[in-house]
Amino acid sequence: MLIRDETRQETLVPSAARTTIDSVDVSERTVLLRVDFNVPMSEGEITDDSRIRAAIPTIRSILDRGGSCVLMSHLGRPSGTGFEPAFTLSPAASRLAELLGRPVSLPSGDCVDEASIEAVNSIEPGGVILLENLRFHKAEKDGDAEFAGRLAAYGDLYCQDAFGAAHRADASMVAVPEAMEGRPRTAGRLLEAELRYLSGAIDSPERPFVAVLGGAKISDKLATIRHLAGRVDTLVVGGAMAFTLLRAMGHGTGRSLVEESMIDEARGIIDAVEATSTTLLLPVDFVCASAPSDGVDTTVAGRDIDDGLMGLDIGPASIDAFGAAIRDARTVVWNGPMGLFEIPPFDRGTLAVAKAMIDATADGATSVVGGGDTAAAVNDLGLATGFTHVSTGGGASLRMLEGGPMPGVDALDPA
């Protein structure tokens, strides 16, 4: 029998019980809606519109009930000194109009100038306005109250649906809802789903509960590992971050990516996990090559890798072990690829984990995929529909797994 560490059952994440947009009257009211249209771009074209599509249910809910929408978003990392063509939200407005089948206005290159104010003041029920990139103002990242007050004037109520930015304390995430005290401050459908699945997976999982962590750097996942130790039944660690752990255990890692400055910390992490009821499952073999290149010769090595080689994916024995643990689970959360999935054949480990999770889901398990590279991987592999939930937020989903603060959630009205 697995004995749980009952002293470590405090809530990891903010409560999902927030007032929702569907619970308030929006008829003939203007909803100031924070969305996450920070979409990947190439030469002015959107290469993945998943985040725009994810906002559609909330927008339609508002419009179908007689409301109007004023949308706010950021895109990329402009300088914060004014309009920059490379970071305009104009392509997002055009794509949103196509998806909604109705006009979407982008009134100005400045989200708080007279043209934007006039457009919002003239909006009719059923209208949709997308304000220009919030980060054209440095005040957005600074959480500036005066800037937030100007944005807050646009709405009769506030709706937060930008889960991907909910771990940040930007003006539109925190200062705007603070400025709208006394007006409803609600969660959109996307945010509601993200909180429900991530909170549910961590706070009240059906067991066995397996967490799968990957990616390049152990330093990015230290807090996550510490929080999950003693809470999950099995902690699976793959990706390049595994090499720092293996080096700490005394294994040779060849030319694989290792965070040399984190080796002592990695040893401490291993000891901390092993002191709990959690089983730590590390790779036992790797697909190796002399360089991370397409078409390069590959070989399979055990935990000790020759000096001239680098591990670029988990190997077949690791795939079998990871897959068995995942298929036996009733709850699985996954954040981080198993290898250099962008370059075949180093995508096989990530694909195998995805397929094992899909198998578990088909058998009734709850499967939650973290955003960022992990969501990109399952989307690239055409497998996103096989999971219970694929998060839209990389840093935000990781923050929830860490048990860290979520300012954009805390700013909303409790249910």
XYZ file of C-alpha atoms in Angstrom:
415
model
C 0.000 0.000 0.000
C 1.255 3.480 -0.867
C 1.454 5.666 2.243
C 0.829 9.319 1.440
C 2.621 12.192 3.167
C -0.441 13.702 4.838
C 1.529 16.700 6.116
C 1.880 18.055 2.570
C -1.687 18.345 1.340
C -2.059 22.123 1.294
C -3.678 23.584 -1.810
C -1.132 24.075 -4.556
C -3.052 26.373 -6.830
C -5.586 29.190 -6.571
C -9.140 27.984 -6.224
C -10.945 27.459 -9.491
C -14.063 28.922 -7.866
C -14.198 32.276 -9.629
C -17.239 34.147 -10.899
C -17.649 33.132 -14.538
C -18.708 35.194 -17.510
C -21.617 32.830 -18.119
C -23.018 33.582 -14.658
C -23.470 37.334 -15.198
C -25.824 39.361 -17.374
C -24.019 40.881 -20.360
C -27.013 42.114 -22.349
C -26.335 45.613 -23.721
C -23.130 45.725 -21.685
C -19.556 46.120 -22.888
C -17.226 43.397 -21.679
C -13.555 44.328 -21.371
C -12.064 40.960 -22.264
C -8.389 40.129 -21.724
C -7.393 37.472 -24.256
C -4.058 35.907 -25.161
C -3.401 36.538 -28.841
C 0.360 36.221 -28.402
C 0.499 33.961 -31.442
C 3.586 32.838 -33.388
C 4.242 34.936 -36.479
C 6.414 34.577 -39.573
C 6.782 37.420 -42.075
C 3.570 39.016 -40.853
C 1.536 35.805 -41.050
C 0.103 33.824 -38.137
C 1.612 30.331 -38.114
C -0.590 28.903 -35.338
C -3.990 30.395 -34.495
C -4.735 28.039 -31.580
C -4.851 30.838 -29.020
C -7.268 32.858 -31.124
C -9.494 29.818 -31.575
C -9.366 29.169 -27.836
C -10.984 32.564 -27.139
C -13.927 31.997 -29.487
C -16.280 30.249 -26.994
C -16.075 33.140 -24.528
C -16.513 35.770 -27.237
C -19.505 33.950 -28.729
C -21.081 33.552 -25.290
C -20.951 37.317 -24.799
C -22.185 38.197 -28.280
C -24.964 35.598 -28.285
C -26.344 37.097 -25.077
C -26.478 40.637 -26.432
C -23.175 41.979 -25.185
C -20.264 43.643 -26.957
C -16.553 42.874 -26.617
C -13.521 45.101 -26.251
C -10.549 42.758 -26.456
C -7.099 43.409 -24.982
C -3.936 41.429 -25.689
C -0.188 41.639 -25.982
C 1.990 40.261 -28.778
C 5.705 39.614 -28.463
C 8.132 41.928 -26.754
C 8.063 45.387 -28.320
C 10.163 48.150 -26.787
C 7.216 49.804 -25.034
C 7.830 53.188 -26.623
C 4.997 53.234 -29.156
C 3.688 51.501 -32.256
C 5.974 48.954 -33.941
C 4.667 47.347 -37.176
C 6.318 43.998 -36.419
C 4.151 43.618 -33.319
C 0.777 44.838 -34.541
C -2.314 42.805 -33.699
C -3.795 43.524 -37.118
C -3.263 39.922 -38.361
C -4.991 38.647 -35.225
C -7.955 40.961 -35.845
C -8.275 39.686 -39.407
C -8.092 36.048 -38.325
C -10.592 36.576 -35.516
C -13.029 38.184 -37.965
C -12.746 35.119 -40.209
C -13.392 32.753 -37.316
C -16.332 34.751 -35.941
C -17.852 35.542 -39.310
C -18.325 39.186 -38.343
C -16.260 42.400 -38.451
C -13.563 43.000 -35.869
C -12.352 46.578 -35.559
C -8.755 47.534 -34.732
C -9.378 51.267 -34.342
C -5.885 52.642 -33.816
C -2.202 51.975 -33.309
C -2.598 53.032 -29.677
C -4.940 51.244 -27.276
C -5.743 54.369 -25.231
C -5.746 57.224 -27.748
C -8.774 59.260 -28.833
C -9.536 56.977 -31.792
C -9.746 53.935 -29.518
C -11.834 55.806 -26.954
C -14.254 56.981 -29.641
C -14.548 53.477 -31.099
C -15.363 51.969 -27.711
C -17.874 54.709 -26.906
C -19.640 53.995 -30.203
C -19.754 50.203 -29.924
C -23.151 48.554 -30.390
C -24.396 45.241 -28.959
C -22.764 42.459 -30.962
C -19.748 44.616 -31.782
C -16.154 43.431 -31.428
C -13.137 45.712 -31.002
C -9.566 44.516 -30.626
C -7.329 47.130 -29.049
C -3.791 47.420 -30.373
C -0.909 45.677 -28.596
C -0.923 46.610 -24.911
C 2.848 46.321 -24.740
C 3.298 49.308 -27.042
C 2.989 51.030 -23.662
C 5.712 50.309 -21.113
C 3.008 50.896 -18.521
C 1.497 47.493 -19.313
C 4.520 45.547 -18.052
C 4.985 48.010 -15.196
C 1.454 47.384 -13.896
C 0.821 51.122 -14.008
C -2.404 52.177 -12.265
C -3.034 55.281 -14.399
C -2.751 53.273 -17.627
C -4.981 50.600 -16.117
C -7.594 53.175 -15.199
C -7.820 54.341 -18.806
C -8.365 50.766 -19.965
C -10.852 50.075 -17.167
C -13.051 52.901 -18.447
C -13.808 50.809 -21.540
C -15.872 48.131 -19.815
C -19.039 47.626 -17.825
C -17.438 44.432 -16.574
C -14.121 42.619 -16.841
C -13.444 39.125 -18.141
C -10.112 37.332 -17.867
C -9.511 34.656 -20.498
C -5.742 34.960 -20.989
C -4.551 31.973 -19.007
C -1.187 32.108 -20.760
C -0.454 35.424 -19.023
C -2.285 34.811 -15.738
C 0.978 34.244 -13.847
C 2.062 37.814 -14.615
C 1.122 40.985 -12.733
C 0.799 43.161 -15.849
C -1.572 46.130 -15.798
C -4.262 44.405 -17.855
C -4.114 41.337 -15.601
C -4.173 42.925 -12.147
C -4.403 46.722 -12.103
C -7.331 46.834 -14.548
C -9.587 44.524 -12.497
C -8.496 46.382 -9.364
C -9.628 49.622 -11.016
C -12.956 47.959 -11.843
C -13.865 47.097 -8.262
C -17.642 47.194 -7.948
C -18.077 45.923 -11.495
C -18.111 42.155 -12.165
C -14.630 40.697 -12.637
C -15.056 37.295 -14.182
C -13.308 34.261 -15.630
C -13.887 33.392 -19.269
C -14.594 29.889 -20.479
C -10.976 29.150 -21.351
C -9.641 30.305 -17.987
C -12.413 28.400 -16.222
C -11.431 25.184 -18.045
C -7.718 25.681 -17.391
C -8.294 26.160 -13.670
C -10.716 23.261 -13.469
C -8.426 20.730 -15.117
C -5.125 21.856 -13.619
C -6.565 22.386 -10.144
C -8.453 19.118 -10.287
C -5.444 17.149 -11.453
C -3.248 18.417 -8.631
C -5.675 18.976 -5.752
C -7.875 15.893 -6.077
C -6.320 13.427 -8.532
C -7.564 9.929 -9.112
C -4.635 7.614 -8.428
C -2.168 6.442 -9.534
C -1.079 10.018 -10.282
C 1.879 10.387 -12.675
C 3.665 13.617 -13.569
C 5.911 13.718 -16.640
C 8.493 16.498 -16.824
C 10.861 17.221 -19.688
C 12.566 20.089 -21.440
C 16.098 21.389 -21.512
C 16.870 22.874 -18.096
C 16.472 21.381 -14.642
C 16.601 24.929 -13.265
C 13.258 25.666 -14.934
C 11.576 22.771 -13.133
C 13.170 22.767 -9.664
C 10.178 24.331 -7.941
C 7.831 21.988 -9.782
C 9.758 18.890 -8.735
C 9.867 20.024 -5.117
C 6.108 20.618 -5.040
C 5.210 17.368 -6.764
C 7.465 15.229 -4.558
C 5.230 13.416 -2.095
C 2.105 14.345 -4.054
C 2.455 12.280 -7.209
C 2.879 8.524 -7.164
C 5.450 8.534 -9.968
C 7.572 11.420 -11.237
C 8.885 10.752 -14.743
C 11.778 12.974 -15.841
C 13.051 13.023 -19.424
C 14.418 15.567 -21.850
C 17.826 17.191 -21.531
C 17.075 18.127 -17.921
C 17.610 14.458 -17.049
C 21.327 14.750 -17.865
C 21.989 17.142 -14.996
C 20.326 14.668 -12.635
C 22.304 11.756 -14.069
C 25.570 13.684 -13.808
C 24.721 14.329 -10.164
C 24.354 10.555 -9.772
C 27.842 10.033 -11.189
C 27.013 9.026 -14.764
C 28.966 10.161 -17.816
C 26.864 12.370 -20.078
C 29.231 12.941 -23.009
C 28.490 16.203 -24.795
C 24.857 16.253 -23.671
C 23.371 19.447 -22.276
C 24.205 19.680 -18.574
C 23.726 22.645 -16.260
C 27.057 22.427 -14.487
C 26.077 25.039 -11.909
C 23.033 22.967 -10.920
C 24.708 19.614 -10.201
C 24.769 20.019 -6.417
C 21.175 21.251 -6.480
C 20.224 18.260 -8.640
C 21.700 15.858 -6.081
C 19.628 17.547 -3.414
C 16.491 17.246 -5.541
C 17.052 13.511 -6.029
C 17.479 13.031 -2.282
C 14.371 15.127 -1.578
C 12.191 13.064 -3.922
C 13.557 9.754 -2.657
C 12.713 10.823 0.908
C 9.015 10.893 -0.030
C 6.578 8.255 -1.253
C 7.104 9.361 -4.866
C 8.919 7.035 -7.266
C 11.450 8.914 -9.420
C 11.676 7.410 -12.915
C 14.670 8.556 -14.987
C 15.712 7.414 -18.478
C 17.828 4.270 -18.693
C 18.945 4.830 -22.285
C 19.207 7.554 -24.905
C 19.273 8.062 -28.659
C 22.622 9.753 -29.255
C 24.407 11.491 -32.114
C 27.463 13.620 -32.700
C 25.340 16.689 -33.463
C 21.668 17.750 -33.304
C 21.170 17.562 -37.065
C 18.668 16.049 -39.461
C 19.989 12.857 -41.072
C 22.890 12.378 -38.647
C 23.892 8.829 -37.682
C 22.411 7.759 -34.349
C 23.158 5.134 -31.743
C 21.515 4.013 -28.513
C 23.526 4.351 -25.310
C 22.772 3.546 -21.692
C 23.035 6.038 -18.865
C 26.764 6.502 -19.529
C 27.324 8.290 -22.850
C 30.633 8.409 -24.740
C 32.514 11.702 -24.750
C 31.948 12.362 -28.466
C 28.172 11.917 -28.342
C 25.193 13.833 -27.025
C 21.856 12.423 -25.916
C 19.047 13.919 -27.999
C 16.061 11.747 -27.071
C 15.108 9.005 -24.645
C 15.840 5.488 -25.887
C 13.585 2.458 -26.499
C 13.927 0.956 -23.011
C 13.047 4.309 -21.452
C 10.072 4.619 -23.795
C 8.818 1.235 -22.585
C 9.284 2.109 -18.906
C 7.725 5.557 -19.203
C 4.846 4.196 -21.277
C 4.048 1.490 -18.741
C 3.886 3.995 -15.876
C 1.694 6.361 -17.883
C -0.720 3.675 -19.093
C -1.252 2.488 -15.513
C -2.099 6.007 -14.328
C -5.539 7.438 -13.648
C -4.259 11.031 -13.694
C -1.332 12.242 -15.819
C 0.094 15.740 -16.182
C 2.873 16.441 -18.666
C 5.110 19.468 -19.126
C 8.154 19.370 -21.392
C 9.251 17.267 -24.403
C 11.396 14.153 -24.056
C 13.923 15.145 -26.686
C 14.705 17.415 -29.599
C 11.263 16.781 -31.062
C 11.656 19.364 -33.822
C 14.212 17.125 -35.592
C 13.331 13.506 -36.477
C 14.195 10.891 -35.319
C 14.591 12.670 -31.979
C 10.822 13.102 -31.747
C 10.109 9.458 -30.965
C 10.258 9.771 -27.191
C 7.867 12.709 -27.150
C 5.551 10.895 -29.558
C 5.641 7.764 -27.395
C 4.731 9.703 -24.244
C 1.876 11.388 -26.102
C 0.547 8.065 -27.375
C 0.798 6.466 -23.931
C -1.200 9.348 -22.464
C -3.783 9.005 -25.213
C -4.068 5.285 -24.423
C -4.543 6.088 -20.738
C -7.173 8.688 -21.620
C -9.054 6.152 -23.729
C -9.107 3.891 -20.645
C -10.702 6.654 -18.577
C -7.706 8.498 -17.151
C -7.516 12.288 -16.927
C -4.651 13.648 -19.032
C -3.464 17.250 -18.908
C -0.784 18.606 -21.237
C 1.101 21.731 -20.201
C 1.358 24.537 -22.734
C 4.444 25.931 -24.428
C 6.722 23.422 -26.150
C 4.630 20.476 -24.962
C 1.430 21.805 -26.511
C 3.359 22.726 -29.650
C 4.711 19.185 -29.841
C 1.321 17.468 -29.599
C -0.151 19.963 -32.057
C 2.714 19.363 -34.503
C 2.187 15.620 -34.152
C -1.553 16.011 -34.803
C -2.461 14.410 -31.465
C -3.969 17.274 -29.452
C -7.531 15.927 -29.553
C -6.592 12.713 -27.730
C -6.062 14.327 -24.320
C -8.513 15.467 -21.667
C -7.054 18.969 -21.778
C -4.223 20.732 -23.606
C -3.280 23.937 -21.832
C -2.745 27.196 -23.705
C -0.216 28.467 -21.168
C 3.358 27.250 -20.859
C 4.666 29.424 -18.049
C 1.224 29.660 -16.454
C 0.647 25.909 -16.343
C 4.139 25.406 -14.932
C 3.429 28.066 -12.278
C 0.334 26.143 -11.234
C 2.305 22.899 -11.033
C 4.817 24.769 -8.840
C 2.059 26.040 -6.590
C 3.170 29.590 -7.304
C 1.053 32.759 -7.309
C -1.371 33.470 -10.153
C -2.021 37.234 -9.947
C -4.384 37.273 -12.920
C -6.622 34.726 -11.195
C -6.444 36.209 -7.721
C -7.692 39.557 -9.111
C -11.079 38.057 -10.067
C -14.249 37.887 -7.980
C -14.681 34.633 -6.034
C -17.734 32.598 -6.978
